[in-house]
mmCIF file of C-alpha atoms and ligand atoms in Angstrom:
data_model
loop_
_atom_site.group_PDB
_atom_site.id
_atom_site.type_symbol
_atom_site.label_atom_id
_atom_site.label_comp_id
_atom_site.label_asym_id
_atom_site.label_seq_id
_atom_site.Cartn_x
_atom_site.Cartn_y
_atom_site.Cartn_z
ATOM 1 C CA UNK J 1 83.597 202.991 64.540
ATOM 2 C CA UNK J 2 82.852 200.064 62.220
ATOM 3 C CA UNK J 3 80.170 197.749 63.651
ATOM 4 C CA UNK J 4 81.683 194.410 64.698
ATOM 5 C CA UNK J 5 80.631 191.468 62.612
ATOM 6 C CA UNK J 6 79.308 188.728 64.837
ATOM 7 C CA UNK J 7 80.137 185.107 64.407
ATOM 8 C CA UNK J 8 76.857 183.378 63.570
ATOM 9 C CA UNK J 9 75.916 179.773 63.997
ATOM 10 C CA UNK J 10 77.165 178.757 60.624
ATOM 11 C CA UNK J 11 76.634 175.035 61.043
ATOM 12 C CA UNK J 12 72.866 175.384 61.221
ATOM 13 C CA UNK J 13 72.842 174.758 64.929
ATOM 14 C CA UNK J 14 71.125 176.930 67.499
ATOM 15 C CA UNK J 15 73.599 177.776 70.254
ATOM 16 C CA UNK J 16 71.857 178.856 73.462
ATOM 17 C CA UNK J 17 74.599 178.103 75.988
ATOM 18 C CA UNK J 18 76.446 181.420 76.093
ATOM 19 C CA UNK J 19 76.925 181.263 79.877
ATOM 20 C CA UNK J 20 79.191 178.242 79.270
ATOM 21 C CA UNK J 21 81.248 180.002 76.635
ATOM 22 C CA UNK J 22 80.717 182.446 73.775
ATOM 23 C CA UNK J 23 81.741 182.141 70.124
ATOM 24 C CA UNK J 24 84.556 184.580 69.308
ATOM 25 C CA UNK J 25 83.510 187.620 67.296
ATOM 26 C CA UNK J 26 84.178 187.281 63.580
ATOM 27 C CA UNK J 27 86.484 190.303 63.870
ATOM 28 C CA UNK J 28 88.529 188.341 66.474
ATOM 29 C CA UNK J 29 88.808 185.361 64.131
ATOM 30 C CA UNK J 30 89.813 187.697 61.269
ATOM 31 C CA UNK J 31 92.815 188.980 63.234
ATOM 32 C CA UNK J 32 94.093 185.666 64.582
ATOM 33 C CA UNK J 33 96.730 185.175 61.911
ATOM 34 C CA UNK J 34 98.120 188.673 62.470
ATOM 35 C CA UNK J 35 98.302 188.110 66.215
ATOM 36 C CA UNK J 36 99.806 184.629 65.761
ATOM 37 C CA UNK J 37 102.588 186.081 63.643
ATOM 38 C CA UNK J 38 103.551 188.220 66.613
ATOM 39 C CA UNK J 39 104.931 185.116 68.258
ATOM 40 C CA UNK J 40 107.786 186.654 70.241
ATOM 41 C CA UNK J 41 108.037 186.519 74.000
ATOM 42 C CA UNK J 42 106.581 189.796 75.313
ATOM 43 C CA UNK J 43 109.409 189.936 77.883
ATOM 44 C CA UNK J 44 112.136 189.855 75.195
ATOM 45 C CA UNK J 45 113.928 193.153 74.775
ATOM 46 C CA UNK J 46 114.818 192.504 71.111
ATOM 47 C CA UNK J 47 112.529 193.119 68.111
ATOM 48 C CA UNK J 48 110.439 189.927 68.456
ATOM 49 C CA UNK J 49 109.117 191.004 71.845
ATOM 50 C CA UNK J 50 108.022 194.475 70.804
ATOM 51 C CA UNK J 51 104.805 193.691 68.889
ATOM 52 C CA UNK J 52 103.347 191.258 71.487
ATOM 53 C CA UNK J 53 104.348 193.617 74.286
ATOM 54 C CA UNK J 54 102.485 196.459 72.563
ATOM 55 C CA UNK J 55 99.452 194.227 72.020
ATOM 56 C CA UNK J 56 99.358 193.388 75.719
ATOM 57 C CA UNK J 57 99.779 197.038 76.687
ATOM 58 C CA UNK J 58 96.952 198.100 74.359
ATOM 59 C CA UNK J 59 94.690 195.286 75.551
ATOM 60 C CA UNK J 60 95.350 196.214 79.180
ATOM 61 C CA UNK J 61 94.396 199.836 78.458
ATOM 62 C CA UNK J 62 91.208 198.838 76.591
ATOM 63 C CA UNK J 63 90.172 196.440 79.364
ATOM 64 C CA UNK J 64 90.902 199.050 82.054
ATOM 65 C CA UNK J 65 88.814 201.603 80.143
ATOM 66 C CA UNK J 66 85.966 199.112 79.781
ATOM 67 C CA UNK J 67 86.071 198.307 83.513
ATOM 68 C CA UNK J 68 86.596 201.886 84.691
ATOM 69 C CA UNK J 69 89.940 201.293 86.396
ATOM 70 C CA UNK J 70 93.659 202.035 85.923
ATOM 71 C CA UNK J 71 95.633 199.719 83.574
ATOM 72 C CA UNK J 72 97.975 198.758 86.417
ATOM 73 C CA UNK J 73 94.967 197.435 88.320
ATOM 74 C CA UNK J 74 94.440 194.814 85.583
ATOM 75 C CA UNK J 75 96.298 191.523 86.123
ATOM 76 C CA UNK J 76 96.137 188.874 83.427
ATOM 77 C CA UNK J 77 95.539 185.299 84.604
ATOM 78 C CA UNK J 78 94.503 182.129 82.759
ATOM 79 C CA UNK J 79 90.758 182.512 83.380
ATOM 80 C CA UNK J 80 87.974 183.169 85.847
ATOM 81 C CA UNK J 81 88.824 180.141 87.998
ATOM 82 C CA UNK J 82 92.422 181.233 88.461
ATOM 83 C CA UNK J 83 91.401 184.812 89.318
ATOM 84 C CA UNK J 84 89.021 183.485 91.995
ATOM 85 C CA UNK J 85 91.614 181.085 93.455
ATOM 86 C CA UNK J 86 94.204 183.858 93.445
ATOM 87 C CA UNK J 87 92.168 186.270 95.527
ATOM 88 C CA UNK J 88 90.732 183.865 98.075
ATOM 89 C CA UNK J 89 93.743 181.627 98.713
ATOM 90 C CA UNK J 90 96.229 184.483 98.336
ATOM 91 C CA UNK J 91 94.280 186.647 100.760
ATOM 92 C CA UNK J 92 94.228 183.868 103.341
ATOM 93 C CA UNK J 93 97.956 183.242 103.013
ATOM 94 C CA UNK J 94 98.670 186.913 103.614
ATOM 95 C CA UNK J 95 96.310 187.295 106.551
ATOM 96 C CA UNK J 96 96.058 183.922 108.287
ATOM 97 C CA UNK J 97 97.865 185.082 111.377
ATOM 98 C CA UNK J 98 95.808 188.224 111.870
ATOM 99 C CA UNK J 99 92.828 188.746 114.170
ATOM 100 C CA UNK J 100 90.655 189.013 111.110
ATOM 101 C CA UNK J 101 90.054 185.416 110.192
ATOM 102 C CA UNK J 102 86.427 185.364 109.075
ATOM 103 C CA UNK J 103 85.212 185.112 105.489
ATOM 104 C CA UNK J 104 81.738 185.540 104.007
ATOM 105 C CA UNK J 105 80.490 184.049 100.757
ATOM 106 C CA UNK J 106 77.266 182.481 99.423
ATOM 107 C CA UNK J 107 76.091 178.924 98.853
ATOM 108 C CA UNK J 108 75.660 179.500 95.120
ATOM 109 C CA UNK J 109 79.164 180.522 94.021
ATOM 110 C CA UNK J 110 81.037 178.961 91.109
ATOM 111 C CA UNK J 111 83.063 175.863 92.167
ATOM 112 C CA UNK J 112 86.318 177.850 91.837
ATOM 113 C CA UNK J 113 85.141 180.133 94.660
ATOM 114 C CA UNK J 114 83.409 177.410 96.632
ATOM 115 C CA UNK J 115 86.421 175.066 96.580
ATOM 116 C CA UNK J 116 88.871 177.878 97.351
ATOM 117 C CA UNK J 117 86.863 178.589 100.488
ATOM 118 C CA UNK J 118 86.712 174.859 101.343
ATOM 119 C CA UNK J 119 90.502 174.879 101.042
ATOM 120 C CA UNK J 120 91.137 177.834 103.368
ATOM 121 C CA UNK J 121 88.511 176.564 105.796
ATOM 122 C CA UNK J 122 90.443 173.297 106.076
ATOM 123 C CA UNK J 123 93.518 175.397 106.866
ATOM 124 C CA UNK J 124 91.815 177.294 109.712
ATOM 125 C CA UNK J 125 89.717 180.134 108.272
ATOM 126 C CA UNK J 126 86.180 180.635 109.548
ATOM 127 C CA UNK J 127 83.897 180.708 106.510
ATOM 128 C CA UNK J 128 80.231 181.786 106.542
ATOM 129 C CA UNK J 129 78.140 180.770 103.536
ATOM 130 C CA UNK J 130 74.985 182.823 103.011
ATOM 131 C CA UNK J 131 71.872 180.895 102.058
ATOM 132 C CA UNK J 132 69.642 182.036 99.210
ATOM 133 C CA UNK J 133 65.871 181.926 98.923
ATOM 134 C CA UNK J 134 63.783 180.320 96.185
ATOM 135 C CA UNK J 135 64.340 183.352 93.952
ATOM 136 C CA UNK J 136 68.131 183.051 94.410
ATOM 137 C CA UNK J 137 68.507 186.130 96.601
ATOM 138 C CA UNK J 138 70.275 186.466 99.935
ATOM 139 C CA UNK J 139 68.899 188.006 103.093
ATOM 140 C CA UNK J 140 70.673 191.337 103.599
ATOM 141 C CA UNK J 141 69.829 191.398 107.319
ATOM 142 C CA UNK J 142 71.661 188.084 107.818
ATOM 143 C CA UNK J 143 74.612 189.416 105.835
ATOM 144 C CA UNK J 144 74.808 192.611 107.919
ATOM 145 C CA UNK J 145 74.752 190.583 111.136
ATOM 146 C CA UNK J 146 77.650 188.391 110.007
ATOM 147 C CA UNK J 147 79.917 191.354 109.277
ATOM 148 C CA UNK J 148 82.222 192.274 112.141
ATOM 149 C CA UNK J 149 85.685 193.579 112.925
ATOM 150 C CA UNK J 150 86.811 189.965 112.407
ATOM 151 C CA UNK J 151 85.681 189.838 108.784
ATOM 152 C CA UNK J 152 88.702 189.678 106.504
ATOM 153 C CA UNK J 153 87.193 189.190 103.045
ATOM 154 C CA UNK J 154 83.729 188.984 101.526
ATOM 155 C CA UNK J 155 83.414 187.216 98.177
ATOM 156 C CA UNK J 156 80.016 187.414 96.482
ATOM 157 C CA UNK J 157 79.405 186.754 92.810
ATOM 158 C CA UNK J 158 77.961 189.611 90.774
ATOM 159 C CA UNK J 159 75.575 187.372 88.849
ATOM 160 C CA UNK J 160 74.828 183.688 89.039
ATOM 161 C CA UNK J 161 75.834 181.539 86.076
ATOM 162 C CA UNK J 162 72.825 179.236 86.279
ATOM 163 C CA UNK J 163 69.860 181.447 87.130
ATOM 164 C CA UNK J 164 71.263 184.843 86.155
ATOM 165 C CA UNK J 165 70.293 186.319 89.565
ATOM 166 C CA UNK J 166 72.185 189.539 90.227
ATOM 167 C CA UNK J 167 73.317 190.237 93.788
ATOM 168 C CA UNK J 168 73.338 193.744 95.339
ATOM 169 C CA UNK J 169 77.131 193.844 95.229
ATOM 170 C CA UNK J 170 77.497 197.637 95.516
ATOM 171 C CA UNK J 171 75.491 197.755 98.749
ATOM 172 C CA UNK J 172 77.224 194.667 100.163
ATOM 173 C CA UNK J 173 80.598 196.167 99.376
ATOM 174 C CA UNK J 174 79.778 199.419 101.215
ATOM 175 C CA UNK J 175 78.762 197.417 104.284
ATOM 176 C CA UNK J 176 81.920 195.282 104.176
ATOM 177 C CA UNK J 177 84.118 198.365 103.972
ATOM 178 C CA UNK J 178 82.351 199.862 107.006
ATOM 179 C CA UNK J 179 83.797 197.067 109.165
ATOM 180 C CA UNK J 180 87.187 197.280 107.464
ATOM 181 C CA UNK J 181 86.814 194.096 105.394
ATOM 182 C CA UNK J 182 87.884 193.740 101.757
ATOM 183 C CA UNK J 183 85.415 192.810 99.034
ATOM 184 C CA UNK J 184 85.819 190.529 96.027
ATOM 185 C CA UNK J 185 83.233 189.854 93.340
ATOM 186 C CA UNK J 186 83.280 187.090 90.767
ATOM 187 C CA UNK J 187 81.945 189.138 87.857
ATOM 188 C CA UNK J 188 82.671 186.512 85.185
ATOM 189 C CA UNK J 189 79.018 186.259 84.104
ATOM 190 C CA UNK J 190 78.166 189.920 84.569
ATOM 191 C CA UNK J 191 80.740 191.420 82.222
ATOM 192 C CA UNK J 192 79.075 192.533 79.000
ATOM 193 C CA UNK J 193 75.588 191.717 80.305
ATOM 194 C CA UNK J 194 75.125 194.520 82.827
ATOM 195 C CA UNK J 195 76.806 197.940 82.949
ATOM 196 C CA UNK J 196 79.865 197.499 85.160
ATOM 197 C CA UNK J 197 81.938 200.387 86.409
ATOM 198 C CA UNK J 198 84.561 199.315 88.918
ATOM 199 C CA UNK J 199 85.258 202.904 89.951
ATOM 200 C CA UNK J 200 81.648 203.258 91.126
ATOM 201 C CA UNK J 201 81.391 199.743 92.519
ATOM 202 C CA UNK J 202 84.436 200.277 94.726
ATOM 203 C CA UNK J 203 85.202 196.556 95.115
ATOM 204 C CA UNK J 204 88.778 195.656 96.044
ATOM 205 C CA UNK J 205 89.047 192.638 93.744
ATOM 206 C CA UNK J 206 87.018 191.361 90.781
ATOM 207 C CA UNK J 207 87.338 188.368 88.455
ATOM 208 C CA UNK J 208 86.616 188.195 84.725
ATOM 209 C CA UNK J 209 87.108 185.685 81.883
ATOM 210 C CA UNK J 210 87.756 186.462 78.210
ATOM 211 C CA UNK J 211 85.864 183.468 76.816
ATOM 212 C CA UNK J 212 82.573 184.648 78.307
ATOM 213 C CA UNK J 213 82.914 187.831 76.249
ATOM 214 C CA UNK J 214 83.298 186.674 72.643
ATOM 215 C CA UNK J 215 87.104 186.423 72.974
ATOM 216 C CA UNK J 216 89.511 183.490 72.990
ATOM 217 C CA UNK J 217 89.796 181.141 75.933
ATOM 218 C CA UNK J 218 92.934 181.171 78.092
ATOM 219 C CA UNK J 219 92.797 184.618 79.640
ATOM 220 C CA UNK J 220 91.236 185.914 82.795
ATOM 221 C CA UNK J 221 91.504 189.267 84.446
ATOM 222 C CA UNK J 222 91.921 189.912 88.088
ATOM 223 C CA UNK J 223 91.150 193.478 89.044
ATOM 224 C CA UNK J 224 93.143 194.426 92.141
ATOM 225 C CA UNK J 225 92.501 197.940 93.459
ATOM 226 C CA UNK J 226 95.579 200.167 93.624
ATOM 227 C CA UNK J 227 97.375 199.519 96.903
ATOM 228 C CA UNK J 228 95.516 196.227 97.369
ATOM 229 C CA UNK J 229 97.569 193.337 98.642
ATOM 230 C CA UNK J 230 97.983 190.281 96.492
ATOM 231 C CA UNK J 231 100.044 187.194 97.115
ATOM 232 C CA UNK J 232 101.503 185.664 93.993
ATOM 233 C CA UNK J 233 100.415 182.033 93.890
ATOM 234 C CA UNK J 234 102.611 181.182 90.899
ATOM 235 C CA UNK J 235 106.329 181.440 91.410
ATOM 236 C CA UNK J 236 108.456 182.386 88.457
ATOM 237 C CA UNK J 237 109.219 185.419 86.315
ATOM 238 C CA UNK J 238 108.300 189.019 86.946
ATOM 239 C CA UNK J 239 105.344 189.206 84.548
ATOM 240 C CA UNK J 240 102.354 191.264 85.642
ATOM 241 C CA UNK J 241 104.659 193.295 87.921
ATOM 242 C CA UNK J 242 105.658 190.101 89.722
ATOM 243 C CA UNK J 243 102.062 189.472 90.737
ATOM 244 C CA UNK J 244 101.436 186.551 88.342
ATOM 245 C CA UNK J 245 104.358 184.712 86.767
ATOM 246 C CA UNK J 246 104.306 183.011 83.366
ATOM 247 C CA UNK J 247 104.656 184.025 79.714
ATOM 248 C CA UNK J 248 101.460 185.764 78.678
ATOM 249 C CA UNK J 249 98.837 184.260 76.353
ATOM 250 C CA UNK J 250 99.203 187.090 73.848
ATOM 251 C CA UNK J 251 96.629 185.797 71.358
ATOM 252 C CA UNK J 252 93.859 185.516 73.893
ATOM 253 C CA UNK J 253 94.819 188.765 75.642
ATOM 254 C CA UNK J 254 94.759 190.590 72.274
ATOM 255 C CA UNK J 255 91.297 189.163 71.534
ATOM 256 C CA UNK J 256 89.970 190.278 74.933
ATOM 257 C CA UNK J 257 91.408 193.757 74.398
ATOM 258 C CA UNK J 258 89.801 193.917 70.961
ATOM 259 C CA UNK J 259 86.319 193.066 72.325
ATOM 260 C CA UNK J 260 86.814 195.366 75.335
ATOM 261 C CA UNK J 261 87.395 198.286 72.957
ATOM 262 C CA UNK J 262 84.116 197.524 71.145
ATOM 263 C CA UNK J 263 82.003 196.847 74.218
ATOM 264 C CA UNK J 264 81.060 200.359 75.390
ATOM 265 C CA UNK J 265 79.609 201.099 71.974
ATOM 266 C CA UNK J 266 77.437 197.990 71.703
ATOM 267 C CA UNK J 267 76.629 196.832 75.237
ATOM 268 C CA UNK J 268 73.288 198.559 75.704
ATOM 269 C CA UNK J 269 72.015 197.650 72.233
ATOM 270 C CA UNK J 270 73.025 194.001 72.689
ATOM 271 C CA UNK J 271 71.531 193.757 76.163
ATOM 272 C CA UNK J 272 68.200 195.237 75.115
ATOM 273 C CA UNK J 273 68.181 192.837 72.168
ATOM 274 C CA UNK J 274 68.963 189.781 74.338
ATOM 275 C CA UNK J 275 66.408 190.757 77.009
ATOM 276 C CA UNK J 276 63.657 191.290 74.434
ATOM 277 C CA UNK J 277 64.386 187.892 72.867
ATOM 278 C CA UNK J 278 64.686 186.170 76.258
ATOM 279 C CA UNK J 279 61.383 187.624 77.523
ATOM 280 C CA UNK J 280 59.679 186.678 74.274
ATOM 281 C CA UNK J 281 61.102 183.143 74.525
ATOM 282 C CA UNK J 282 59.880 182.735 78.108
ATOM 283 C CA UNK J 283 56.410 184.019 77.195
ATOM 284 C CA UNK J 284 56.198 181.574 74.276
ATOM 285 C CA UNK J 285 57.370 178.642 76.413
ATOM 286 C CA UNK J 286 54.928 179.418 79.241
ATOM 287 C CA UNK J 287 52.158 179.781 76.688
ATOM 288 C CA UNK J 288 52.889 176.625 74.693
ATOM 289 C CA UNK J 289 54.115 174.148 77.324
ATOM 290 C CA UNK J 290 52.128 173.322 80.467
ATOM 291 C CA UNK J 291 53.729 172.964 83.911
ATOM 292 C CA UNK J 292 56.812 175.098 83.394
ATOM 293 C CA UNK J 293 58.226 177.374 86.094
ATOM 294 C CA UNK J 294 60.892 180.045 85.730
ATOM 295 C CA UNK J 295 63.528 179.755 88.447
ATOM 296 C CA UNK J 296 64.929 183.033 89.778
ATOM 297 C CA UNK J 297 62.559 185.266 87.833
ATOM 298 C CA UNK J 298 60.949 188.295 89.441
ATOM 299 C CA UNK J 299 64.304 189.456 90.834
ATOM 300 C CA UNK J 300 67.134 191.396 89.242
ATOM 301 C CA UNK J 301 68.699 188.980 86.739
ATOM 302 C CA UNK J 302 70.932 188.903 83.678
ATOM 303 C CA UNK J 303 69.177 189.844 80.425
ATOM 304 C CA UNK J 304 70.264 186.677 78.598
ATOM 305 C CA UNK J 305 69.599 183.866 81.076
ATOM 306 C CA UNK J 306 66.565 181.711 81.649
ATOM 307 C CA UNK J 307 66.349 178.847 84.106
ATOM 308 C CA UNK J 308 63.356 176.603 83.466
ATOM 309 C CA UNK J 309 61.839 173.849 85.542
ATOM 310 C CA UNK J 310 59.846 171.594 83.224
ATOM 311 C CA UNK J 311 57.600 169.008 84.874
ATOM 312 C CA UNK J 312 57.460 165.473 83.516
ATOM 313 C CA UNK J 313 60.911 165.398 81.928
ATOM 314 C CA UNK J 314 64.469 164.645 82.970
ATOM 315 C CA UNK J 315 66.841 167.553 82.254
ATOM 316 C CA UNK J 316 69.679 165.347 80.948
ATOM 317 C CA UNK J 317 67.377 163.475 78.531
ATOM 318 C CA UNK J 318 65.910 166.773 77.378
ATOM 319 C CA UNK J 319 69.393 168.213 76.811
ATOM 320 C CA UNK J 320 70.493 165.180 74.772
ATOM 321 C CA UNK J 321 67.311 165.166 72.699
ATOM 322 C CA UNK J 322 67.667 168.879 71.997
ATOM 323 C CA UNK J 323 71.282 168.300 70.990
ATOM 324 C CA UNK J 324 70.153 165.684 68.450
ATOM 325 C CA UNK J 325 67.708 168.286 67.107
ATOM 326 C CA UNK J 326 70.560 170.814 66.734
ATOM 327 C CA UNK J 327 70.008 172.914 69.850
ATOM 328 C CA UNK J 328 72.725 173.454 72.477
ATOM 329 C CA UNK J 329 71.543 174.325 75.987
ATOM 330 C CA UNK J 330 72.608 173.254 79.459
ATOM 331 C CA UNK J 331 71.171 171.650 82.559
ATOM 332 C CA UNK J 332 73.344 173.714 84.877
ATOM 333 C CA UNK J 333 76.971 174.743 85.120
ATOM 334 C CA UNK J 334 78.987 173.573 82.100
ATOM 335 C CA UNK J 335 81.639 172.035 84.333
ATOM 336 C CA UNK J 336 79.100 169.704 85.908
ATOM 337 C CA UNK J 337 77.210 168.640 82.821
ATOM 338 C CA UNK J 338 77.586 164.966 82.127
ATOM 339 C CA UNK J 339 77.333 164.397 85.862
ATOM 340 C CA UNK J 340 74.053 162.885 87.053
ATOM 341 C CA UNK J 341 74.158 165.069 90.195
ATOM 342 C CA UNK J 342 71.604 167.872 90.221
ATOM 343 C CA UNK J 343 72.879 171.440 90.241
ATOM 344 C CA UNK J 344 74.117 172.527 93.715
ATOM 345 C CA UNK J 345 72.919 176.073 92.910
ATOM 346 C CA UNK J 346 69.341 174.936 92.378
ATOM 347 C CA UNK J 347 69.483 172.747 95.494
ATOM 348 C CA UNK J 348 70.769 175.732 97.493
ATOM 349 C CA UNK J 349 67.763 177.718 96.224
ATOM 350 C CA UNK J 350 65.510 175.169 97.906
ATOM 351 C CA UNK J 351 64.556 173.049 94.907
ATOM 352 C CA UNK J 352 64.263 169.338 95.676
ATOM 353 C CA UNK J 353 66.647 166.926 93.907
ATOM 354 C CA UNK J 354 63.739 165.804 91.725
ATOM 355 C CA UNK J 355 62.933 169.403 90.761
ATOM 356 C CA UNK J 356 66.570 170.269 90.066
ATOM 357 C CA UNK J 357 66.770 167.255 87.755
ATOM 358 C CA UNK J 358 63.995 168.742 85.613
ATOM 359 C CA UNK J 359 65.860 171.994 85.013
ATOM 360 C CA UNK J 360 67.163 173.545 81.856
ATOM 361 C CA UNK J 361 69.367 176.627 81.436
ATOM 362 C CA UNK J 362 68.990 178.640 78.259
ATOM 363 C CA UNK J 363 71.483 181.475 77.761
ATOM 364 C CA UNK J 364 71.261 183.794 74.775
ATOM 365 C CA UNK J 365 74.089 185.690 73.125
ATOM 366 C CA UNK J 366 74.815 188.688 70.949
ATOM 367 C CA UNK J 367 74.146 186.789 67.729
ATOM 368 C CA UNK J 368 70.880 185.108 68.837
ATOM 369 C CA UNK J 369 67.983 185.974 66.507
ATOM 370 C CA UNK J 370 64.194 185.920 66.782
ATOM 371 C CA UNK J 371 64.135 183.193 64.113
ATOM 372 C CA UNK J 372 66.422 181.019 66.273
ATOM 373 C CA UNK J 373 64.240 181.593 69.331
ATOM 374 C CA UNK J 374 61.065 180.690 67.420
ATOM 375 C CA UNK J 375 62.703 177.569 66.039
ATOM 376 C CA UNK J 376 64.054 176.601 69.467
ATOM 377 C CA UNK J 377 60.598 176.923 71.064
ATOM 378 C CA UNK J 378 59.097 174.792 68.291
ATOM 379 C CA UNK J 379 61.709 172.071 68.897
ATOM 380 C CA UNK J 380 61.319 172.326 72.676
ATOM 381 C CA UNK J 381 57.537 171.852 72.438
ATOM 382 C CA UNK J 382 58.063 168.793 70.215
ATOM 383 C CA UNK J 383 60.745 167.197 72.414
ATOM 384 C CA UNK J 384 58.970 167.888 75.722
ATOM 385 C CA UNK J 385 55.729 166.405 74.331
ATOM 386 C CA UNK J 386 57.628 163.313 73.176
ATOM 387 C CA UNK J 387 59.515 162.851 76.456
ATOM 388 C CA UNK J 388 56.373 163.356 78.512
ATOM 389 C CA UNK J 389 54.507 160.741 76.492
ATOM 390 C CA UNK J 390 57.381 158.216 77.042
ATOM 391 C CA UNK J 391 57.364 159.102 80.700
ATOM 392 C CA UNK J 392 53.590 158.537 80.954
ATOM 393 C CA UNK J 393 53.790 155.266 79.026
ATOM 394 C CA UNK J 394 56.565 154.074 81.329
ATOM 395 C CA UNK J 395 54.423 154.981 84.347
ATOM 396 C CA UNK J 396 51.447 153.095 82.884
ATOM 397 C CA UNK J 397 53.648 150.042 82.275
ATOM 398 C CA UNK J 398 55.024 149.932 85.817
HETATM 399 C C1 PLP C 410 80.443 182.770 87.678
HETATM 400 C C2 PLP C 410 81.639 182.069 87.125
HETATM 401 N N1 PLP C 410 82.815 182.209 87.743
HETATM 402 C C3 PLP C 410 83.939 181.606 87.306
HETATM 403 C C4 PLP C 410 83.912 180.814 86.183
HETATM 404 C C5 PLP C 410 85.170 180.140 85.735
HETATM 405 O O1 PLP C 410 85.717 180.779 84.637
HETATM 406 P P1 PLP C 410 86.794 180.000 83.711
HETATM 407 O O2 PLP C 410 86.023 178.975 82.966
HETATM 408 O O3 PLP C 410 87.322 181.073 82.830
HETATM 409 O O4 PLP C 410 87.815 179.445 84.604
HETATM 410 C C6 PLP C 410 82.709 180.621 85.499
HETATM 411 C C7 PLP C 410 82.628 179.731 84.318
HETATM 412 O O5 PLP C 410 81.607 179.167 83.991
HETATM 413 C C8 PLP C 410 81.533 181.272 85.976
HETATM 414 O O6 PLP C 410 80.360 181.139 85.363
#
């Protein structure tokens, strides 16, 4: 198969925020006009519906193959947030009168999971939120103790978007099934960064998002195991076998299918490449900048993510200064950037507010190069030195 051409940072900027979103592959961009010309409604029986319908069918098959599941277990949604809302709220609506009314999640989930649980809790569900330690991991003994014949659903993310920590989802899923509970994982950040095989994982539900995998925004996938119950939260047409109404986003679905078909061939090469660059970047930073800690290192974590705590700087000022220098990174979840509040994930890991405000997330992607990493470190050293000297001058002037 022809190697995919990657979309590079053609505006001379260094993009290191791939956990927020990824640039579409060049081969996705190249096919946009073709896909856009297939503008018919996939539900139409006449000629205009045939091409988009075929695209969706092919994308569904490619995504199912990539995930290791049956195509009918793939439900298209609008994104990761919708998939998460769908499972948690839908599950509660189906089961709220049963004896099983307990739910288990963690304190470091994405807001779409966290707020869905807040919602069902306000409606009467009993929700347990597992704490994490300083490395971002949960205590398995506490988890095992919480599981009981009353547990309805466990929802644990596969990998954390801010620190990259990977949770032992396979083991947690086995334990949940032993008490008869269902298991959902938000695998939005894991897809394409760790080998994922749903058939081996045996989860009942899993969430994914196209834009985190070099495809176009606007499509999510909800994996629902054959026979699994799902309440449709959107009333309307019979799309997705009446499980999720609404005319499909064919363009974005086609792009996700395209990348899914390429993934098995390139995933290990890309992940080794990202991990090598990430480890090299961390070593350079620790060597060249004093008083830096890596948050969530030393445990199983994504190969592309680095969470840094840099003493003597403010994360937001650092981010803005790096942006001026042409580098895009993040201080935490993309949805909360711009907000002065420190990251709830870092606070849940036991960092103080002051520490969390000194944090920086760097997330590499498939097109990141050694030259970009070297240049980024150079800029980081320069900006941190400058900000620390301002900080010290301010302190002296107080
Ligand atoms: C772990 C995780 N879950 C869910 C989402 C939400 O996905 P979307 O932006 O597609 O709604 C994100 C996005 O950052 C995420 O990182």
